[in-house]
C-alpha angles and dihedrals in degrees: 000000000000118000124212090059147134103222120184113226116175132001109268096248099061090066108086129173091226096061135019126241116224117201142159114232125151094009087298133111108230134192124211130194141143125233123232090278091054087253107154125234128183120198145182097257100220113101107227092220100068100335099258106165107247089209082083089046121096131230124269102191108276089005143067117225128211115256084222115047099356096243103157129214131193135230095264077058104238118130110260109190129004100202095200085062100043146244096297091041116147096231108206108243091231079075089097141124126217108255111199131188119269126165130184116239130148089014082292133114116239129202132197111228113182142056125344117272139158108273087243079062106057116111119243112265106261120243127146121227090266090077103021098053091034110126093184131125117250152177130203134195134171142212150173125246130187095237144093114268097231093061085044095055082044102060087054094047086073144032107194090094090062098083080057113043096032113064124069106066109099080235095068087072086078083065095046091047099038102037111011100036116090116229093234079064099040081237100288088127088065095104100043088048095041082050099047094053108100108138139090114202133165099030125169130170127213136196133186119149113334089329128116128197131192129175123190155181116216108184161123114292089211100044119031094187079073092078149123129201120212138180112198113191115182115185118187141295102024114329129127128180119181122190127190135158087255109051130341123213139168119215127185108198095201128186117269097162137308097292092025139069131170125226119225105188132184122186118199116221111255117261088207088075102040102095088051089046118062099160120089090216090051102047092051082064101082096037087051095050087045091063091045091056089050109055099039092038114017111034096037085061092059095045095050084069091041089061091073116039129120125261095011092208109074122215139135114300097035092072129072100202133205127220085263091060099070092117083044092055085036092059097047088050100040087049090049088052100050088052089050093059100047099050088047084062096048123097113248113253128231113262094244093054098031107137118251111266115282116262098198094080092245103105094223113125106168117116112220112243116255117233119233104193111105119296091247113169120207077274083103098259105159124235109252085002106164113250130248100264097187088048093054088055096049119104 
């Protein structure tokens, strides 16, 4: 995992003041609620007295309670009332939560993970135009798959796996019929065509930032007319946005764990349809059933190769790359680097609290500091802003 980073975690909608959201990101259990005012907070989610996960807990106006004893803690993450000591307790100030940066951006929730700075310090959440100038309808879906983050951004980096992986589910036929067929054949070549394009020509790689790009021709050596075209733009930590003439989507493979990541995928409504369907609701159809195709066809089919793949943690050195595989090469060095960065500017710990080796095959084994000012979104919560004393009181 690279510290120093601005990582999406859940879509922005699923975070209500009336109910907290548990999840797992970054080997951590977090906790996510609003405040009264819609101001987001992000926590860990254990709670310090006997390590009950808040994410389970319930909301108490501006504080979260503990789903095991009710002790109930605010957004700046200190602990606010103990009900088995009463009402004018002294509550010890190591009763505290870690509060940690999130911001809203793109309808998704974004968490710093890395060192300790002042939030005017903390860097823009990075997003190339494809995404930030992009008008489309869309719709997004998550899920959760079994496998390191680094092979999973891999498999989207590039598209010359596709005429392998991807033939042989009776539901693949929609593909063939629907992108690969030609009209003079009503589509019944798709699979033949889908199956004849091997080759990747015309491939360039470039790179600006912390951005990748990578353009493409997948097709037939004996019949150029059977081509696609694809522009494939990765920005750091963990997004992916593919173009083609056919469909455009944006993924963040985001970190989960060491063995798991979670898939935040967004698909873009298909420019082919929208002069037939007028309707917004209409036209968030197709987008929709792709993800669903996706997530329970497509993408099933590339991690169960994934799966097993060794070792399950990519990084330079495991792979023995093709010409074609330059993004893929980019990416690793450009990660290592990143690592590299970040644990030159961490303090070196003692030896007596120094962190257990990394497992992800990266070498890094800081362990980013977590901020303790209060978890404001960009929904205009103040730093150090005193909490709401009568709505943490209230049932």
């Amino acid at each position: 995992m690279i510290p120093n980073q601005w990582y999406p975690i859940v879509e922005a909608k699923e975070v209500r003041n009336d109910k907290p959201l548990g999840v797992r990101r970054m080997g951590q259990e977090l906790v996510l609620w609003r405040d009264l005012d819609g101001n987001l907070v992000c926590q860990g989610a254990r709670c310090p007295h006997k390590g009950a996960n808040l994410g389970d807990g319930r909301m108490k106006g501006n504080t979260l309670e503990c789903p095991y004893h009710g002790f109930r803690y605010g957004a700046d993450g200190a602990c606010r009332v103990i009900p088995a000591m009463g009402a004018d307790a002294r509550i010890p100030g190591s009763l505290r939560v870690p509060t940690h940066p999130v911001r809203e951006r793109f309808g998704l929730v974004w968490m710093w993970w890395g060192d300790e700075r002042p939030a005017a310090d903390l860097p823009q959440i990075q997003a190339p135009p494809e995404v930030t100038d992009n008008q489309k309808l869309y719709a997004t879906k998550r899920w959760t798959r079994p496998v390191h983050y680094t092979r999973y951004i891999e498999s989207l980096l590039e598209f010359y796996h596709v005429t392998y992986v991807h033939r042989d589910h009776w539901f693949n036929y929609i593909d063939y019929l629907l992108l690969y067929g030609t009209p003079g054949k009503l589509g019944l070549d798709g699979r033949e065509r889908y199956l004849a394009a091997t080759r990747i020509t015309n491939h360039r790689v470039e790179t600006e930032g912390q951005t990748i790009r990578y353009s493409f021709d997948h097709c037939q050596e004996d019949d150029p007319a059977n081509t696609t075209h694809y522009v494939i733009t990765f920005t750091f930590p963990c997004m992916v946005h593919v173009q083609t003439e056919q469909f455009e989507t944006t993924s963040w493979l985001v970190p989960i764990d060491d063995h798991h990541t979670e898939h935040i995928l967004r698909w873009y409504e298909y420019e082919q349809v929208k002069p037939v369907l007028r309707l917004e609701p209409l036209r968030r159809l197709l987008p929709w059933a792709s993800l669903y195709m996706e997530k329970w066809v497509q993408d099933p089919q590339d991690v169960r190769i994934m799966e097993h793949q060794e070792p399950k943690v990519s990084a330079g050195g495991v792979n023995k790359f093709i010409p074609v595989d330059e993004m893929n090469a980019k990416y690793l060095s450009m990660r290592a680097k990143l690592i590299a960065d970040a644990s030159a500017a961490e303090p070196a710990p003692s030896p007596a609290s120094a962190p257990a080796p990394s497992v992800d095959g990266t070498g890094y084994t800081g362990t980013p500091a977590r901020a303790t000012a209060p978890g404001r979104g960009t929904g205009g919560g103040r730093r150090g802003a005193k909490p709401k004393e009568d709505a943490a009181a209230r049932p």
